[in-house]
mmCIF file of C-alpha atoms and ligand atoms in Angstrom:
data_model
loop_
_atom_site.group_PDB
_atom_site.id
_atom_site.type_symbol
_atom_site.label_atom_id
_atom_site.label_comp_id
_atom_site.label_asym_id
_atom_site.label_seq_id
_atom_site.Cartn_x
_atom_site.Cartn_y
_atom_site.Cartn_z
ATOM 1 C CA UNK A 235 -22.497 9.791 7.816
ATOM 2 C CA UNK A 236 -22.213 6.227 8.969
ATOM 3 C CA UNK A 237 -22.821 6.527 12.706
ATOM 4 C CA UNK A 238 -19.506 5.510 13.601
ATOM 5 C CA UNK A 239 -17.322 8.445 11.621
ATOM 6 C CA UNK A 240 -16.280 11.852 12.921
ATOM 7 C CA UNK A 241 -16.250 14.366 10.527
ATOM 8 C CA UNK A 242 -18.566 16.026 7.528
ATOM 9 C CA UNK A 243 -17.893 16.265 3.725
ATOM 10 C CA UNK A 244 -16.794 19.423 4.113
ATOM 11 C CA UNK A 245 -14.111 18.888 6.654
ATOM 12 C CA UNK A 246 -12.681 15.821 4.631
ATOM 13 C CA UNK A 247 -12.403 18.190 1.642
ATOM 14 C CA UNK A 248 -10.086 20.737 3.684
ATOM 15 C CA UNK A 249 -8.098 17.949 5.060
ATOM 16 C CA UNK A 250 -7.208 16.707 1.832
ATOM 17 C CA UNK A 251 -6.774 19.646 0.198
ATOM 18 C CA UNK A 252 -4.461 20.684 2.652
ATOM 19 C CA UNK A 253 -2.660 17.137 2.371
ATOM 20 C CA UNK A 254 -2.342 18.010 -1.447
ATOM 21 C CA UNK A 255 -4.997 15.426 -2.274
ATOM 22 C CA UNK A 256 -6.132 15.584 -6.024
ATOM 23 C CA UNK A 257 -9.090 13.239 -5.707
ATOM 24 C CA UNK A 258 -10.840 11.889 -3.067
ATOM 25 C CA UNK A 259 -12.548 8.692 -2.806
ATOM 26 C CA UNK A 260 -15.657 9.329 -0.161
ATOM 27 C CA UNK A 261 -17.475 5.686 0.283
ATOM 28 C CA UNK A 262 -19.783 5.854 3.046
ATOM 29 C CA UNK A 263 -20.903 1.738 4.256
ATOM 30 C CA UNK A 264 -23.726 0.194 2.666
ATOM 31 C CA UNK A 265 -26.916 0.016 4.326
ATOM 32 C CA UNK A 266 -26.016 -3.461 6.125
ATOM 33 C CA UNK A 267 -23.561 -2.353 8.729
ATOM 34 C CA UNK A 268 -25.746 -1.123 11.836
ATOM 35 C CA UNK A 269 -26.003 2.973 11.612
ATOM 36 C CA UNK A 270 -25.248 3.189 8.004
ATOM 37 C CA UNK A 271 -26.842 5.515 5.397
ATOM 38 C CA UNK A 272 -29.732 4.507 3.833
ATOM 39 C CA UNK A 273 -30.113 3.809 0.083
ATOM 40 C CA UNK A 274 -31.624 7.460 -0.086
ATOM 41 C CA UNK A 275 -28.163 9.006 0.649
ATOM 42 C CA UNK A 276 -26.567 7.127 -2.267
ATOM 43 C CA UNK A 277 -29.553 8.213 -4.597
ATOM 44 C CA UNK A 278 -28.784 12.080 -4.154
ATOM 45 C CA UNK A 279 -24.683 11.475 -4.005
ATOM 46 C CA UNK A 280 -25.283 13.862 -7.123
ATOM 47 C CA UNK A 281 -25.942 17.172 -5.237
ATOM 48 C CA UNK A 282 -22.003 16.876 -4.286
ATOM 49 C CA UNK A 283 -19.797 19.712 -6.360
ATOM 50 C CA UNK A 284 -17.739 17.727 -8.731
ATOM 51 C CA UNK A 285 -14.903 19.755 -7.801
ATOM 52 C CA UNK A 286 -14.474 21.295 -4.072
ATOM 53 C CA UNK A 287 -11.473 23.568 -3.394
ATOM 54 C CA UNK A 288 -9.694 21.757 -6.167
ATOM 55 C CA UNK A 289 -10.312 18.373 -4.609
ATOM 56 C CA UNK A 290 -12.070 16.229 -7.337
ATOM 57 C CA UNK A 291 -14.519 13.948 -5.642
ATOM 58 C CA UNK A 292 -15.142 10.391 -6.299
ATOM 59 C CA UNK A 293 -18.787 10.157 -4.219
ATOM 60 C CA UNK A 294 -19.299 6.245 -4.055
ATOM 61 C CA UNK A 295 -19.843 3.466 -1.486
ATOM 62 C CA UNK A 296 -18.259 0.418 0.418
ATOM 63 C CA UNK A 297 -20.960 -1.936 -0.062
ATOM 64 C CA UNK A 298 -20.842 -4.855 2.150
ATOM 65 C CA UNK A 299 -20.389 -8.295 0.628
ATOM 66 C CA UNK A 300 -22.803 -10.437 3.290
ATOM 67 C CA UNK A 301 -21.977 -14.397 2.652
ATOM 68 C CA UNK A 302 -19.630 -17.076 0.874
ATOM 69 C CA UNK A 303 -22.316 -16.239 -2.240
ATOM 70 C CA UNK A 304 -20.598 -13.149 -2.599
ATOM 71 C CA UNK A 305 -23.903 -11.310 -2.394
ATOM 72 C CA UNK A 306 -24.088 -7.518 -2.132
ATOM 73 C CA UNK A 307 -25.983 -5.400 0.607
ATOM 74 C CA UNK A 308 -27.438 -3.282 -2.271
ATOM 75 C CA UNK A 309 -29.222 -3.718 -5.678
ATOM 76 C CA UNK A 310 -27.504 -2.418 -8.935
ATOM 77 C CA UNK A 311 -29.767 0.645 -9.247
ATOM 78 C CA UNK A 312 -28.207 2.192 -6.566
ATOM 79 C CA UNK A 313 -24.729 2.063 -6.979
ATOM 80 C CA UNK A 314 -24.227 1.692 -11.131
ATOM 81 C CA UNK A 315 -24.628 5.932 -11.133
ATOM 82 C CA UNK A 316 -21.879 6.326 -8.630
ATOM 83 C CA UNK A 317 -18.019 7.097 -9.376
ATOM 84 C CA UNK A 318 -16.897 3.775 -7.922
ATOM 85 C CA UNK A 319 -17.520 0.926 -5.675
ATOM 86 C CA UNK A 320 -15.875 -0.521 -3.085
ATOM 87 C CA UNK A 321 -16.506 -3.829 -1.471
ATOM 88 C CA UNK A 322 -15.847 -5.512 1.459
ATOM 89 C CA UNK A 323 -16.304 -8.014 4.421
ATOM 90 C CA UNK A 324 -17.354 -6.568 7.829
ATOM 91 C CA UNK A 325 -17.823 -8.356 10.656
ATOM 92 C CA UNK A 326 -21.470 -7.277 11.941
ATOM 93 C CA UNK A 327 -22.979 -8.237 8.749
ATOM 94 C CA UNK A 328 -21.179 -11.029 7.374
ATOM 95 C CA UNK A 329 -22.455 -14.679 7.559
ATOM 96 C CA UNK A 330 -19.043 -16.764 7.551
ATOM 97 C CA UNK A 331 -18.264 -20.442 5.436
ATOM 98 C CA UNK A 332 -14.832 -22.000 5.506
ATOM 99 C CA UNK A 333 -11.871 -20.388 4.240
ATOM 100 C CA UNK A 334 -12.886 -21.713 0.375
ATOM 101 C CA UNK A 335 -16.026 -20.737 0.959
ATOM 102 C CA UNK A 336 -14.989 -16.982 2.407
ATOM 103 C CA UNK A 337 -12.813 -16.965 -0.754
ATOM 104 C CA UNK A 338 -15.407 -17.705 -2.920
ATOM 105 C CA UNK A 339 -17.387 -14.817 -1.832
ATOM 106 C CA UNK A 340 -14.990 -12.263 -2.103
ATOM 107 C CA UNK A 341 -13.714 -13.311 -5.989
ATOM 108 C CA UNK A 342 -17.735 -12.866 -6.514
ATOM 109 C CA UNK A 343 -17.615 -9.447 -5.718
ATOM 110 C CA UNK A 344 -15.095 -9.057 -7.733
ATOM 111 C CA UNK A 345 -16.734 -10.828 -10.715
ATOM 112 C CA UNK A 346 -19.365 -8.160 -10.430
ATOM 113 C CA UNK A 347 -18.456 -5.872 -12.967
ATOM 114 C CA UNK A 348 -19.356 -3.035 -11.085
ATOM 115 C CA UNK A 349 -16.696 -3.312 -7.854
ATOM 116 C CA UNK A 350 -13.245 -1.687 -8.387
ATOM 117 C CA UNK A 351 -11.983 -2.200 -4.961
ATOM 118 C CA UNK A 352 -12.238 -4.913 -2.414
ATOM 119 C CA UNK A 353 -11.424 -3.092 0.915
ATOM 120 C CA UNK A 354 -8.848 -4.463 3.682
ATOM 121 C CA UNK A 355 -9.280 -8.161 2.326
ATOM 122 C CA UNK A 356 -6.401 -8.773 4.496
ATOM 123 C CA UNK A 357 -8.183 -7.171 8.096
ATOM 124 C CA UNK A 358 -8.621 -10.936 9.666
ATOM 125 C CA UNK A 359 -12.400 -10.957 9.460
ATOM 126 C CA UNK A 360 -12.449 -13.782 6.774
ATOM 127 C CA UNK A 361 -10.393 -16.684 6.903
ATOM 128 C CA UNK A 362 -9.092 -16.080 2.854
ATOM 129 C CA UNK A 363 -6.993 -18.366 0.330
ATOM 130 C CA UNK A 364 -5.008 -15.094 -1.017
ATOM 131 C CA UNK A 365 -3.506 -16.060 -3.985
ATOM 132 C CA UNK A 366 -6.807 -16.784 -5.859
ATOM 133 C CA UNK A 367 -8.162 -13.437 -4.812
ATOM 134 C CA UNK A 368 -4.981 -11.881 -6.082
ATOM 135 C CA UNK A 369 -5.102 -13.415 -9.146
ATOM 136 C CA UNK A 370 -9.140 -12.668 -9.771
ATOM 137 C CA UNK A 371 -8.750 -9.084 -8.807
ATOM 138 C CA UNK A 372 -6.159 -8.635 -11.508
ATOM 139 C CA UNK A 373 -8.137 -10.522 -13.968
ATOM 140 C CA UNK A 374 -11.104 -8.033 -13.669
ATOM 141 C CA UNK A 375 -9.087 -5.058 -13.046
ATOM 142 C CA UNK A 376 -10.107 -4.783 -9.221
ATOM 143 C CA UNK A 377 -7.671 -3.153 -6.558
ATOM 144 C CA UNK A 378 -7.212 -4.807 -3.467
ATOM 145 C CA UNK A 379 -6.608 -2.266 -0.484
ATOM 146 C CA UNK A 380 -3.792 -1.928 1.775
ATOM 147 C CA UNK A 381 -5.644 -0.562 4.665
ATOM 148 C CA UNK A 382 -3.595 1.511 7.211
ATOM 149 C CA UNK A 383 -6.506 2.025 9.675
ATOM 150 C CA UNK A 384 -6.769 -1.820 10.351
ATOM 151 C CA UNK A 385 -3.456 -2.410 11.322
ATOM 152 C CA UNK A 386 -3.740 0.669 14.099
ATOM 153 C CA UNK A 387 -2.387 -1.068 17.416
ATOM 154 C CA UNK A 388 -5.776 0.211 19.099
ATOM 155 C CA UNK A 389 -7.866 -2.058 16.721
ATOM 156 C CA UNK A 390 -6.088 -5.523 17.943
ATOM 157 C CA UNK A 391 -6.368 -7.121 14.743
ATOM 158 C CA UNK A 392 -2.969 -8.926 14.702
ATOM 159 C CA UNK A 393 -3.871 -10.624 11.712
ATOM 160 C CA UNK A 394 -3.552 -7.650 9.497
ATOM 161 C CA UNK A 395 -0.470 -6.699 9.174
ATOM 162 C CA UNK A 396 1.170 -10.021 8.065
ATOM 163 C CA UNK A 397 -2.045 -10.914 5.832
ATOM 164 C CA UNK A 398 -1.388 -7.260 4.091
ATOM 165 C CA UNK A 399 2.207 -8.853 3.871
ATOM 166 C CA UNK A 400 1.093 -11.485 1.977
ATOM 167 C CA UNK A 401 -1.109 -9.633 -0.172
ATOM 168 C CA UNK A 402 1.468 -7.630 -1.095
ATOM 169 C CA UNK A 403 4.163 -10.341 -2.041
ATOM 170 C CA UNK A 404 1.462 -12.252 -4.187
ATOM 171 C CA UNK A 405 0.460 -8.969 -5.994
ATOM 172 C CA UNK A 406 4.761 -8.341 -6.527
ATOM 173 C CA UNK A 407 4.934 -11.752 -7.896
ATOM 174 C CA UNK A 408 1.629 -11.315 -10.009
ATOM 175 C CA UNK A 409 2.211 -7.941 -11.150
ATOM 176 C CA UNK A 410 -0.848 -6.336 -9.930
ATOM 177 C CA UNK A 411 -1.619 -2.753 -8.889
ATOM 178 C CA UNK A 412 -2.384 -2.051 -4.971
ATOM 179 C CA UNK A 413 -4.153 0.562 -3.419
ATOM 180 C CA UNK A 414 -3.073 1.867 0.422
ATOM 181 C CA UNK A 415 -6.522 3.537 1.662
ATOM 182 C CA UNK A 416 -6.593 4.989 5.066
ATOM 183 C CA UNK A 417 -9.893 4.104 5.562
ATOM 184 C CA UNK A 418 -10.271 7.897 7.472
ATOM 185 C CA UNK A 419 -12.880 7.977 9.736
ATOM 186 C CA UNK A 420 -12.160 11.611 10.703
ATOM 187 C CA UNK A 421 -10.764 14.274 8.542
ATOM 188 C CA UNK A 422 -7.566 14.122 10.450
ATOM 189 C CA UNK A 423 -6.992 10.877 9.035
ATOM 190 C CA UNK A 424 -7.836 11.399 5.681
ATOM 191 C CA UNK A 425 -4.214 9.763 3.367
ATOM 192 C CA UNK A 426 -2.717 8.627 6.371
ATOM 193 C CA UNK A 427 -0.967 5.613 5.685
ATOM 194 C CA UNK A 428 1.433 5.465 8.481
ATOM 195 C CA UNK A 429 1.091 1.530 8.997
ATOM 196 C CA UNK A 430 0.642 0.085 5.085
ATOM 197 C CA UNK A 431 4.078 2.056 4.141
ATOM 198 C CA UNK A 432 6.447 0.150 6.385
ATOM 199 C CA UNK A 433 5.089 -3.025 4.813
ATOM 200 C CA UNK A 434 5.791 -2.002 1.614
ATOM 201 C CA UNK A 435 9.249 -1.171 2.141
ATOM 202 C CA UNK A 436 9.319 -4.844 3.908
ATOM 203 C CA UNK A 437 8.193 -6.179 0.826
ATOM 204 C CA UNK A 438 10.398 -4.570 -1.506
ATOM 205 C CA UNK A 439 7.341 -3.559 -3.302
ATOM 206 C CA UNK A 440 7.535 -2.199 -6.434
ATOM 207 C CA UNK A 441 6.521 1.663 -6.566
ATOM 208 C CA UNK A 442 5.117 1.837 -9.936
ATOM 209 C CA UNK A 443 2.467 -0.772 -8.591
ATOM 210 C CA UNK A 444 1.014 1.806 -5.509
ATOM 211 C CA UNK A 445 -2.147 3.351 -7.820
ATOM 212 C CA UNK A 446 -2.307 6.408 -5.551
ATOM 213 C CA UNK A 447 -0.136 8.846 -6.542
ATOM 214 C CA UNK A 448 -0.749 7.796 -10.386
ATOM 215 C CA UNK A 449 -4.264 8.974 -10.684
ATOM 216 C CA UNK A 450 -3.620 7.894 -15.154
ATOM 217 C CA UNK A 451 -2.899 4.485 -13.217
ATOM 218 C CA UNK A 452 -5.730 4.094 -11.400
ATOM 219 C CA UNK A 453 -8.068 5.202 -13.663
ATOM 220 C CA UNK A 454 -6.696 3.225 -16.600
ATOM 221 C CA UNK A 455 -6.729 -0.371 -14.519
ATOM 222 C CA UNK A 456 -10.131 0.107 -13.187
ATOM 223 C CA UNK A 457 -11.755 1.976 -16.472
ATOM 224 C CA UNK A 458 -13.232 4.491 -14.326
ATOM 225 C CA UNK A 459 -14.057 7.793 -15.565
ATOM 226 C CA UNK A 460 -12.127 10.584 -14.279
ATOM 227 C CA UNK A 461 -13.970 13.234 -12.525
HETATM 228 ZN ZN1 ZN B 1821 -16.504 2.380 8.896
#
């Protein structure tokens, strides 16, 4: 629905069901990134089937954090009804600071008691300190995402791959829970991951620390309700 994506609900849901996909995390972009939904679409996120083909959907949004205040492209009544929140830096609507001050920003949004994942922290967009991000997110049970789609060759962001490396090394040290997303912006892509799993092999990464294929994991470090 965002302008910039390729496919409709419905053939995400078939994609995933046929990919074995128990639940599926749909998070259109927050009204801030140019050709986004508008706060309208979040309101009715209701009329979506709970269940779909035996896919259980998660209906909620990647709001965009905007500055080094770690402010939020959307106000509270709008996303505290959906099943989760992501958050995360994008370029077209993102005023930048220094590194601290990036930093800063991002362990706001995930102080706010309402984010559960801060998506591809590790894209390049924001110069970031990583290990205090790494250490917030695990104090307020917030997943940090390994994002496959950013480290696609065609998206020339050749900071990605060795920023997820680093993610990944301080959340093995730390002992905090990832999430890969694929970040699918067409059904065909929905839990590909075909560029985060090399770098967790290169990390030696702990399996029991990849929330995605331990759905009691994921909902029992971020509280959220199952669907
Ligand atoms: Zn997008």
């Amino acid at each position: 629905m965002s302008g910039h994506a390729f496919s409709t609900l419905q053939e995400m849901v078939a994609a995933a069901r046929d990919k074995g996909v128990q639940y599926l995390g749909i998070t259109e972009h927050g009204p801030a990134l140019p050709g986004a939904c508008n706060t309208i679409y979040f309101r009715n996120l209701n009329v979506v089937p709970k269940v779909i083909d035996g896919v259980h959907m998660m209906m909620g949004a990647e709001l965009n954090i905007l500055n080094p205040h770690g402010d939020l492209d959307m106000d509270e009544f709008f996303y505290k009804k959906m099943s989760h929140r992501i958050a995360g830096i994008h370029l077209l609507c993102w005023t930048p600071g220094t590194r601290s001050q990036n930093t800063d920003g991002m362990i706001g949004a995930i102080e706010n008691p309402w984010v559960n994942i801060i998506s591809h922290p590790g894209d390049g967009t924001a110069e970031l300190h990583f290990e205090p991000i790494v250490r917030a997110a695990k104090a307020n049970n917030v997943l940090l995402e390994i994002n496959s789609s950013s480290m696609r060759p065609e998206r020339h962001k050749t900071e990605a791959a060795p920023n997820n490396l680093e993610i990944l090394r301080l959340c093995k040290q730390y002992d905090v829970p990832v999430i890969l997303g694929s970040d699918a912006h067409i059904s065909y892509d929905v839990a590909n991951y075909e560029y985060a799993l090399p770098l967790l092999a290169e990390a030696e990464f702990p399996e029991q620390l990849v929330v995605n294929d331990k759905p009691e994991l994921f909902f029992s470090f971020t509280s959220l309700e199952k669907p």
